[in-house]
Amino acid sequence: MNGLQRDAKIKKEVEQRPQSSQCVSLISLCDFPSPRPQINDLRLRRFAYCRYNTIPKMLQSTGKLAGRTLFITGASRGIGKAIALKVAKDGANIVIAAKTAEVHPKLPGTIYTAAEEIEAVGGKALPCLVDVRDEQQISEAVQNAVKTFGGIDILINNASAINLTGTLDTPMKKVDLMMSVNSRGTYLTSKLCIPYLKKSEIGHILNLSPPLNMNPIWFKNHCAYTMAKYGMSMCVLGMAEEFKGEIAVNALWPKTGHPLLPDFFLEEDPESLTKKMQDYGGTPAFEAGKQQVSAASEGPVADTFKTIEGALTADVVKSTGGVYQFELSGDHPGTWYIDLKNESGSTGKGSFPGKADVQMSMNSEDFVKVFSGKMKPTLAFMSGRLKIKGDMALAIKLENLMTQLKSKL
């Protein structure tokens, strides 16, 4: 079977997989003889990204990774841990290379709790304290993996840093963090693992990184983040060619599955994206020369905040834990806040008497539409009509309140 036939087989398999599948099948890494297949055609790679959704349903375990060793960065939580648990059911050995050794006040999971979960479902785990910015820590983890399991078969570069702010609002400390974790960390970890991957009959690198989509909309609002993530994708293109026939190098880019955040980098057709945005009142940044048209008002801002106040409960406050401040322009300009952190919650006009966790800027009419469900937050954010600063995790939590209010506004 030549390379083109292998790629065709991969493409056919991806097409036939149900779209509700978890994105951790690793494209059946053991289904092919050595050398491992590589999806080097950019269009085919994009197609593979778009077919997968990160929802709880898992593909059936096959046992084909039994006894294989996977080195996974950022495996103490999130997608990294989901991948680890999936392959653990095959009986794989997993090196948990992550930097959380003690319980975090806001984020669940440590390298040790992840190890317990992995071993509970049939895998073997080696928790290693690793910051992918630290060459010494990565090197020691790689050596411990080889000493414990006899080698490394698959590297999954999952660790990543994100900060979705524009150029003037992004401190260089954040820029350095994203560049050093995403681009440099992926390159460095790959470099240190490659000598051992070459010795494996299924040597494979899988980066959690996006297709190289040059549509300007993916650079406009978060240039530094896009540059850092695209660095991971360029590692795929470069190393796939450099180690062709020895190690397969591919990328996987799962959908977010969350309405507040767009499926970054996946839109290939600008005309289709334009239509979607316009259907929901958005104006794409790349549509030069088109004037932004204000949507008709759906009700005063004050009424919206009154409805929000009436919907606040102790449970909402407890589950959210954030203060949101809104800078509104347009027909009903002003500063407002929603306190979902203190006591039973509150709303008010003017600046919050303290520090807000999240600052959102948008047109007052768009604000009413977003909270009434008439405009999707995703499209408002993508089109630049919604600007968000601060804690993005808390920004996502606000969507729970929006869902409750749809029937009341």
Short mmCIF file of C-alpha atoms in Angstrom, two decimals:
data_model
loop_
_atom_site.label_atom_id
_atom_site.label_comp_id
_atom_site.label_asym_id
_atom_site.label_seq_id
_atom_site.Cartn_x
_atom_site.Cartn_y
_atom_site.Cartn_z
CA MET A 1 0.00 0.00 0.00
CA ASN A 2 1.59 3.28 -1.13
CA GLY A 3 1.30 6.67 0.60
CA LEU A 4 -1.64 7.87 -1.51
CA GLN A 5 -3.57 4.66 -0.83
CA ARG A 6 -2.93 5.03 2.90
CA ASP A 7 -4.15 8.63 2.88
CA ALA A 8 -7.25 7.57 0.96
CA LYS A 9 -7.94 4.87 3.54
CA ILE A 10 -7.59 7.42 6.36
CA LYS A 11 -9.91 9.85 4.58
CA LYS A 12 -12.51 7.13 4.02
CA GLU A 13 -12.33 6.07 7.68
CA VAL A 14 -12.78 9.66 8.88
CA GLU A 15 -15.76 10.14 6.54
CA GLN A 16 -17.45 7.01 7.86
CA ARG A 17 -16.98 7.88 11.53
CA PRO A 18 -20.13 9.33 13.14
CA GLN A 19 -19.81 13.06 13.82
CA SER A 20 -20.75 12.43 17.44
CA SER A 21 -17.49 10.53 17.97
CA GLN A 22 -14.94 11.68 20.50
CA CYS A 23 -11.90 13.20 18.84
CA VAL A 24 -9.47 10.81 20.50
CA SER A 25 -9.43 7.87 18.11
CA LEU A 26 -5.92 8.95 17.03
CA ILE A 27 -7.05 7.97 13.51
CA SER A 28 -6.39 4.29 14.30
CA LEU A 29 -2.64 4.64 14.59
CA CYS A 30 -2.09 0.89 14.59
CA ASP A 31 -4.19 0.10 11.51
CA PHE A 32 -1.28 0.59 9.13
CA PRO A 33 2.09 -1.09 8.62
CA SER A 34 5.30 0.87 9.16
CA PRO A 35 6.13 3.53 8.08
CA ARG A 36 3.18 5.28 9.63
CA PRO A 37 0.75 7.20 7.40
CA GLN A 38 0.95 10.95 7.23
CA ILE A 39 -1.84 13.34 6.22
CA ASN A 40 0.38 15.84 4.45
CA ASP A 41 -2.22 17.32 2.11
CA LEU A 42 -3.48 20.49 3.83
CA ARG A 43 -7.01 20.11 2.43
CA LEU A 44 -7.27 16.53 3.70
CA ARG A 45 -5.90 17.61 7.07
CA ARG A 46 -8.53 20.33 7.35
CA PHE A 47 -11.19 17.81 6.51
CA ALA A 48 -10.03 15.55 9.33
CA TYR A 49 -10.21 18.44 11.79
CA CYS A 50 -13.74 19.37 10.82
CA ARG A 51 -15.24 15.92 11.18
CA TYR A 52 -14.61 15.52 14.91
CA ASN A 53 -16.61 16.90 17.81
CA THR A 54 -15.44 16.91 21.44
CA ILE A 55 -18.54 15.53 23.11
CA PRO A 56 -18.61 12.77 25.70
CA LYS A 57 -19.38 9.77 23.47
CA MET A 58 -16.24 7.65 23.05
CA LEU A 59 -15.30 5.30 20.23
CA GLN A 60 -15.12 1.64 21.18
CA SER A 61 -11.73 0.55 22.48
CA THR A 62 -9.88 -1.85 20.18
CA GLY A 63 -6.90 -2.87 22.31
CA LYS A 64 -4.50 -1.93 19.52
CA LEU A 65 -2.53 0.41 21.77
CA ALA A 66 -2.04 -2.18 24.51
CA GLY A 67 1.51 -1.99 25.81
CA ARG A 68 2.29 1.12 23.77
CA THR A 69 3.69 4.18 25.50
CA LEU A 70 2.19 7.62 24.95
CA PHE A 71 3.86 10.79 26.19
CA ILE A 72 1.07 13.38 26.58
CA THR A 73 1.71 16.98 27.58
CA GLY A 74 -1.00 18.73 29.56
CA ALA A 75 -2.65 15.41 30.43
CA SER A 76 -3.81 16.30 33.93
CA ARG A 77 -7.14 17.71 32.69
CA GLY A 78 -9.21 18.58 29.64
CA ILE A 79 -8.61 17.05 26.21
CA GLY A 80 -5.20 15.72 27.25
CA LYS A 81 -6.72 13.67 30.05
CA ALA A 82 -9.63 12.57 27.83
CA ILE A 83 -7.14 11.16 25.32
CA ALA A 84 -5.19 9.49 28.13
CA LEU A 85 -8.30 7.81 29.54
CA LYS A 86 -9.35 6.60 26.10
CA VAL A 87 -6.04 4.90 25.32
CA ALA A 88 -5.79 3.63 28.90
CA LYS A 89 -8.81 1.44 28.16
CA ASP A 90 -6.66 -0.20 25.50
CA GLY A 91 -4.06 -1.02 28.15
CA ALA A 92 -1.58 1.67 27.09
CA ASN A 93 1.19 3.22 29.16
CA ILE A 94 0.68 6.96 29.62
CA VAL A 95 3.27 9.52 30.66
CA ILE A 96 1.35 12.42 32.21
CA ALA A 97 3.62 15.38 31.48
CA ALA A 98 1.92 18.34 33.15
CA LYS A 99 2.74 21.07 35.65
CA THR A 100 -0.09 20.70 38.17
CA ALA A 101 1.15 18.66 41.13
CA GLU A 102 -1.02 20.27 43.81
CA VAL A 103 -4.75 20.95 43.78
CA HIS A 104 -5.52 24.21 41.97
CA PRO A 105 -8.15 26.50 43.58
CA LYS A 106 -10.04 26.92 40.29
CA LEU A 107 -9.01 24.07 37.98
CA PRO A 108 -9.68 20.39 38.71
CA GLY A 109 -7.08 17.64 38.48
CA THR A 110 -3.39 17.03 39.14
CA ILE A 111 -0.88 14.66 37.57
CA TYR A 112 -1.54 12.28 40.46
CA THR A 113 -5.34 12.29 40.29
CA ALA A 114 -5.08 11.77 36.52
CA ALA A 115 -2.74 8.82 37.13
CA GLU A 116 -5.30 7.24 39.49
CA GLU A 117 -8.07 7.60 36.88
CA ILE A 118 -5.87 6.15 34.14
CA GLU A 119 -4.95 3.09 36.18
CA ALA A 120 -8.57 2.61 37.26
CA VAL A 121 -9.61 1.98 33.64
CA GLY A 122 -6.77 -0.38 32.78
CA GLY A 123 -3.79 1.73 31.81
CA LYS A 124 -0.39 2.26 33.39
CA ALA A 125 0.54 5.80 34.39
CA LEU A 126 3.74 7.69 35.05
CA PRO A 127 3.02 11.16 36.48
CA CYS A 128 5.81 13.61 35.68
CA LEU A 129 5.99 17.21 36.81
CA VAL A 130 6.69 19.05 33.56
CA ASP A 131 6.53 22.66 32.43
CA VAL A 132 7.04 22.45 28.66
CA ARG A 133 9.02 25.69 28.84
CA ASP A 134 11.69 23.90 30.90
CA GLU A 135 14.07 21.77 28.81
CA GLN A 136 15.51 20.02 31.85
CA GLN A 137 12.09 18.94 33.12
CA ILE A 138 11.07 17.58 29.71
CA SER A 139 14.38 15.74 29.33
CA GLU A 140 14.02 14.12 32.76
CA ALA A 141 10.44 13.06 32.00
CA VAL A 142 11.51 11.51 28.69
CA GLN A 143 14.32 9.59 30.40
CA ASN A 144 11.96 8.40 33.15
CA ALA A 145 9.48 7.24 30.50
CA VAL A 146 12.15 5.24 28.66
CA LYS A 147 13.45 3.77 31.91
CA THR A 148 9.98 2.81 33.12
CA PHE A 149 8.32 1.62 29.91
CA GLY A 150 11.26 0.86 27.62
CA GLY A 151 10.63 3.58 25.06
CA ILE A 152 8.11 6.05 23.62
CA ASP A 153 5.76 5.18 20.77
CA ILE A 154 3.52 8.24 20.48
CA LEU A 155 3.94 11.88 21.49
CA ILE A 156 0.85 14.04 21.87
CA ASN A 157 1.61 17.75 22.11
CA ASN A 158 -1.52 18.96 23.87
CA ALA A 159 -0.23 21.58 26.34
CA SER A 160 -1.21 25.07 25.26
CA ALA A 161 -1.72 28.62 26.54
CA ILE A 162 -4.47 30.97 25.36
CA ASN A 163 -5.16 34.69 25.65
CA LEU A 164 -7.78 36.08 23.27
CA THR A 165 -6.92 39.76 23.22
CA GLY A 166 -5.85 42.24 20.57
CA THR A 167 -2.35 43.57 20.04
CA LEU A 168 -2.62 46.64 22.26
CA ASP A 169 -4.37 44.73 25.05
CA THR A 170 -1.96 41.78 25.20
CA PRO A 171 0.91 42.21 27.71
CA MET A 172 4.25 40.89 26.45
CA LYS A 173 4.25 38.51 29.41
CA LYS A 174 1.21 36.81 27.85
CA VAL A 175 2.79 36.86 24.39
CA ASP A 176 5.93 35.20 25.74
CA LEU A 177 3.85 32.61 27.59
CA MET A 178 1.89 31.60 24.47
CA MET A 179 4.96 31.50 22.26
CA SER A 180 7.02 29.50 24.75
CA VAL A 181 4.29 26.99 25.61
CA ASN A 182 2.58 26.55 22.24
CA SER A 183 5.29 26.90 19.59
CA ARG A 184 8.54 26.42 21.50
CA GLY A 185 7.14 23.82 23.90
CA THR A 186 5.84 21.69 21.03
CA TYR A 187 9.10 21.98 19.12
CA LEU A 188 11.23 21.19 22.19
CA THR A 189 9.19 18.21 23.39
CA SER A 190 9.16 16.77 19.88
CA LYS A 191 12.91 17.21 19.56
CA LEU A 192 13.59 15.33 22.80
CA CYS A 193 11.17 12.50 22.01
CA ILE A 194 12.11 11.95 18.35
CA PRO A 195 15.22 9.77 19.01
CA TYR A 196 12.96 7.27 20.80
CA LEU A 197 10.02 7.61 18.40
CA LYS A 198 12.41 6.59 15.60
CA LYS A 199 12.98 3.29 17.37
CA SER A 200 9.26 2.50 17.55
CA GLU A 201 7.46 0.63 14.79
CA ILE A 202 4.51 3.01 15.18
CA GLY A 203 6.40 6.23 15.94
CA HIS A 204 3.93 9.10 15.78
CA ILE A 205 3.60 12.76 16.81
CA LEU A 206 0.14 14.27 17.14
CA ASN A 207 -0.20 18.01 17.76
CA LEU A 208 -3.44 19.58 18.99
CA SER A 209 -3.19 22.46 16.52
CA PRO A 210 -5.29 24.10 13.82
CA PRO A 211 -5.22 24.16 10.03
CA LEU A 212 -3.20 27.06 8.65
CA ASN A 213 -6.21 29.15 7.67
CA MET A 214 -5.03 32.54 6.38
CA ASN A 215 -8.43 34.21 6.56
CA PRO A 216 -7.69 37.58 8.28
CA ILE A 217 -10.59 37.12 10.68
CA TRP A 218 -8.52 34.57 12.62
CA PHE A 219 -5.76 37.14 13.19
CA LYS A 220 -7.77 40.32 13.76
CA ASN A 221 -8.84 39.92 17.39
CA HIS A 222 -6.07 37.68 18.80
CA CYS A 223 -2.97 37.96 16.64
CA ALA A 224 -0.53 36.65 19.26
CA TYR A 225 -2.59 33.54 20.02
CA THR A 226 -2.99 32.71 16.35
CA MET A 227 0.74 33.08 15.75
CA ALA A 228 1.51 30.79 18.69
CA LYS A 229 -0.96 28.06 17.66
CA TYR A 230 0.09 28.24 14.01
CA GLY A 231 3.65 27.61 15.20
CA MET A 232 2.46 24.20 16.41
CA SER A 233 0.89 23.54 13.00
CA MET A 234 4.07 24.51 11.19
CA CYS A 235 5.90 21.92 13.32
CA VAL A 236 3.53 19.38 11.78
CA LEU A 237 4.28 20.45 8.21
CA GLY A 238 8.02 20.67 8.75
CA MET A 239 8.59 17.53 10.81
CA ALA A 240 6.25 15.41 8.70
CA GLU A 241 8.49 16.08 5.72
CA GLU A 242 11.75 15.92 7.67
CA PHE A 243 11.01 12.51 9.22
CA LYS A 244 8.95 11.00 6.40
CA GLY A 245 9.22 7.22 6.43
CA GLU A 246 10.42 7.18 10.04
CA ILE A 247 7.80 9.00 12.12
CA ALA A 248 4.28 10.07 11.20
CA VAL A 249 3.49 13.64 12.19
CA ASN A 250 -0.12 14.83 12.13
CA ALA A 251 -2.41 17.36 13.78
CA LEU A 252 -5.88 17.20 15.29
CA TRP A 253 -8.06 20.25 15.89
CA PRO A 254 -11.28 19.49 17.78
CA LYS A 255 -14.35 21.69 17.75
CA THR A 256 -15.07 23.63 20.91
CA GLY A 257 -18.71 22.58 21.14
CA HIS A 258 -19.43 25.75 23.14
CA PRO A 259 -21.69 28.57 21.90
CA LEU A 260 -19.69 31.39 23.48
CA LEU A 261 -16.48 30.52 21.67
CA PRO A 262 -16.17 30.05 17.92
CA ASP A 263 -14.68 26.94 16.33
CA PHE A 264 -11.43 28.72 15.67
CA PHE A 265 -9.67 28.41 12.31
CA LEU A 266 -12.13 25.91 10.81
CA GLU A 267 -14.06 28.16 8.42
CA GLU A 268 -12.69 27.66 4.92
CA ASP A 269 -15.25 29.62 2.90
CA PRO A 270 -15.28 33.37 3.70
CA GLU A 271 -18.53 33.84 1.76
CA SER A 272 -20.24 31.19 3.88
CA LEU A 273 -18.87 32.79 7.06
CA THR A 274 -20.07 36.20 5.88
CA LYS A 275 -23.60 34.92 5.34
CA LYS A 276 -23.72 33.22 8.74
CA MET A 277 -22.59 36.40 10.49
CA GLN A 278 -25.01 38.59 8.62
CA ASP A 279 -27.87 36.21 9.44
CA TYR A 280 -27.22 36.99 13.10
CA GLY A 281 -26.48 40.68 12.73
CA GLY A 282 -22.70 40.36 12.50
CA THR A 283 -20.35 42.21 10.14
CA PRO A 284 -17.14 40.36 9.18
CA ALA A 285 -13.93 42.35 9.54
CA PHE A 286 -12.67 41.15 6.16
CA GLU A 287 -15.65 42.57 4.26
CA ALA A 288 -13.89 45.86 3.46
CA GLY A 289 -16.01 48.81 2.51
CA LYS A 290 -19.27 47.49 3.91
CA GLN A 291 -20.86 49.67 6.50
CA GLN A 292 -22.00 48.21 9.77
CA VAL A 293 -25.79 48.36 10.01
CA SER A 294 -27.32 48.63 13.45
CA ALA A 295 -30.06 46.12 14.15
CA ALA A 296 -33.43 47.32 15.36
CA SER A 297 -33.70 47.73 19.10
CA GLU A 298 -35.31 44.84 20.93
CA GLY A 299 -35.90 46.75 24.17
CA PRO A 300 -34.09 49.13 26.52
CA VAL A 301 -30.98 48.05 28.32
CA ALA A 302 -32.46 48.96 31.68
CA ASP A 303 -35.30 46.46 31.22
CA THR A 304 -32.81 43.76 30.34
CA PHE A 305 -30.86 44.34 33.53
CA LYS A 306 -34.07 44.29 35.55
CA THR A 307 -34.86 40.88 34.09
CA ILE A 308 -31.34 39.70 34.84
CA GLU A 309 -31.66 40.88 38.44
CA GLY A 310 -34.89 38.93 38.82
CA ALA A 311 -33.25 35.77 37.51
CA LEU A 312 -30.35 35.79 39.98
CA THR A 313 -30.28 33.05 42.58
CA ALA A 314 -27.79 31.83 45.16
CA ASP A 315 -27.12 28.76 42.99
CA VAL A 316 -26.31 30.93 39.96
CA VAL A 317 -23.89 33.01 42.03
CA LYS A 318 -22.27 29.94 43.58
CA SER A 319 -21.79 28.21 40.22
CA THR A 320 -20.41 31.33 38.50
CA GLY A 321 -18.24 33.28 40.93
CA GLY A 322 -17.48 36.29 38.75
CA VAL A 323 -18.18 40.00 38.32
CA TYR A 324 -18.97 41.23 34.79
CA GLN A 325 -18.81 44.84 33.65
CA PHE A 326 -20.37 46.04 30.39
CA GLU A 327 -19.35 49.14 28.43
CA LEU A 328 -22.26 49.79 26.08
CA SER A 329 -22.41 52.16 23.14
CA GLY A 330 -25.14 53.00 20.64
CA ASP A 331 -28.67 54.20 21.41
CA HIS A 332 -28.44 53.28 25.12
CA PRO A 333 -24.81 53.95 26.11
CA GLY A 334 -23.53 53.46 29.61
CA THR A 335 -21.60 51.28 32.05
CA TRP A 336 -23.37 48.41 33.83
CA TYR A 337 -22.32 45.41 35.88
CA ILE A 338 -23.57 41.99 36.96
CA ASP A 339 -22.22 40.70 40.27
CA LEU A 340 -22.32 36.89 40.29
CA LYS A 341 -19.72 36.52 43.02
CA ASN A 342 -20.99 38.18 46.19
CA GLU A 343 -23.94 37.17 48.39
CA SER A 344 -27.06 36.52 46.27
CA GLY A 345 -25.84 38.55 43.29
CA SER A 346 -26.85 41.95 41.94
CA THR A 347 -26.84 44.26 38.93
CA GLY A 348 -26.23 47.98 38.75
CA LYS A 349 -25.54 50.97 36.56
CA GLY A 350 -22.06 52.46 36.65
CA SER A 351 -18.72 50.85 37.40
CA PHE A 352 -18.60 47.96 39.86
CA PRO A 353 -17.29 49.14 43.27
CA GLY A 354 -14.27 46.92 43.06
CA LYS A 355 -12.45 44.97 40.38
CA ALA A 356 -14.49 43.24 37.67
CA ASP A 357 -13.27 39.83 36.52
CA VAL A 358 -14.55 40.25 32.96
CA GLN A 359 -15.04 43.41 30.90
CA MET A 360 -17.29 43.27 27.84
CA SER A 361 -17.75 46.05 25.29
CA MET A 362 -20.52 46.08 22.70
CA ASN A 363 -23.40 48.02 21.17
CA SER A 364 -26.41 48.34 23.49
CA GLU A 365 -28.77 46.84 20.90
CA ASP A 366 -26.45 43.87 20.42
CA PHE A 367 -26.32 43.44 24.20
CA VAL A 368 -30.10 43.03 24.34
CA LYS A 369 -30.03 40.61 21.40
CA VAL A 370 -27.32 38.46 22.95
CA PHE A 371 -29.13 38.13 26.27
CA SER A 372 -32.47 37.43 24.60
CA GLY A 373 -31.02 34.73 22.34
CA LYS A 374 -31.51 36.71 19.13
CA MET A 375 -27.78 36.97 18.46
CA LYS A 376 -25.29 34.21 19.14
CA PRO A 377 -22.39 35.27 21.38
CA THR A 378 -20.07 33.25 19.11
CA LEU A 379 -20.83 35.34 16.07
CA ALA A 380 -20.82 38.59 18.02
CA PHE A 381 -17.33 37.71 19.28
CA MET A 382 -16.04 36.53 15.89
CA SER A 383 -17.26 39.64 14.09
CA GLY A 384 -15.67 41.97 16.63
CA ARG A 385 -18.97 43.30 17.90
CA LEU A 386 -18.32 41.77 21.30
CA LYS A 387 -14.96 42.56 22.91
CA ILE A 388 -13.94 40.54 25.94
CA LYS A 389 -11.13 41.26 28.39
CA GLY A 390 -10.25 39.36 31.53
CA ASP A 391 -11.01 35.81 32.63
CA MET A 392 -12.26 33.89 29.56
CA ALA A 393 -13.33 30.92 31.67
CA LEU A 394 -15.70 33.18 33.60
CA ALA A 395 -16.90 34.71 30.35
CA ILE A 396 -17.97 31.26 29.24
CA LYS A 397 -19.84 30.69 32.51
CA LEU A 398 -22.02 33.73 31.83
CA GLU A 399 -23.66 31.74 29.04
CA ASN A 400 -25.54 29.71 31.68
CA LEU A 401 -27.32 32.88 32.74
CA MET A 402 -28.06 33.78 29.12
CA THR A 403 -29.73 30.40 28.62
CA GLN A 404 -32.04 31.00 31.61
CA LEU A 405 -33.04 34.43 30.33
CA LYS A 406 -33.96 33.47 26.76
CA SER A 407 -37.53 32.60 27.75
CA LYS A 408 -37.96 35.79 29.79
CA LEU A 409 -36.72 38.40 27.31
#
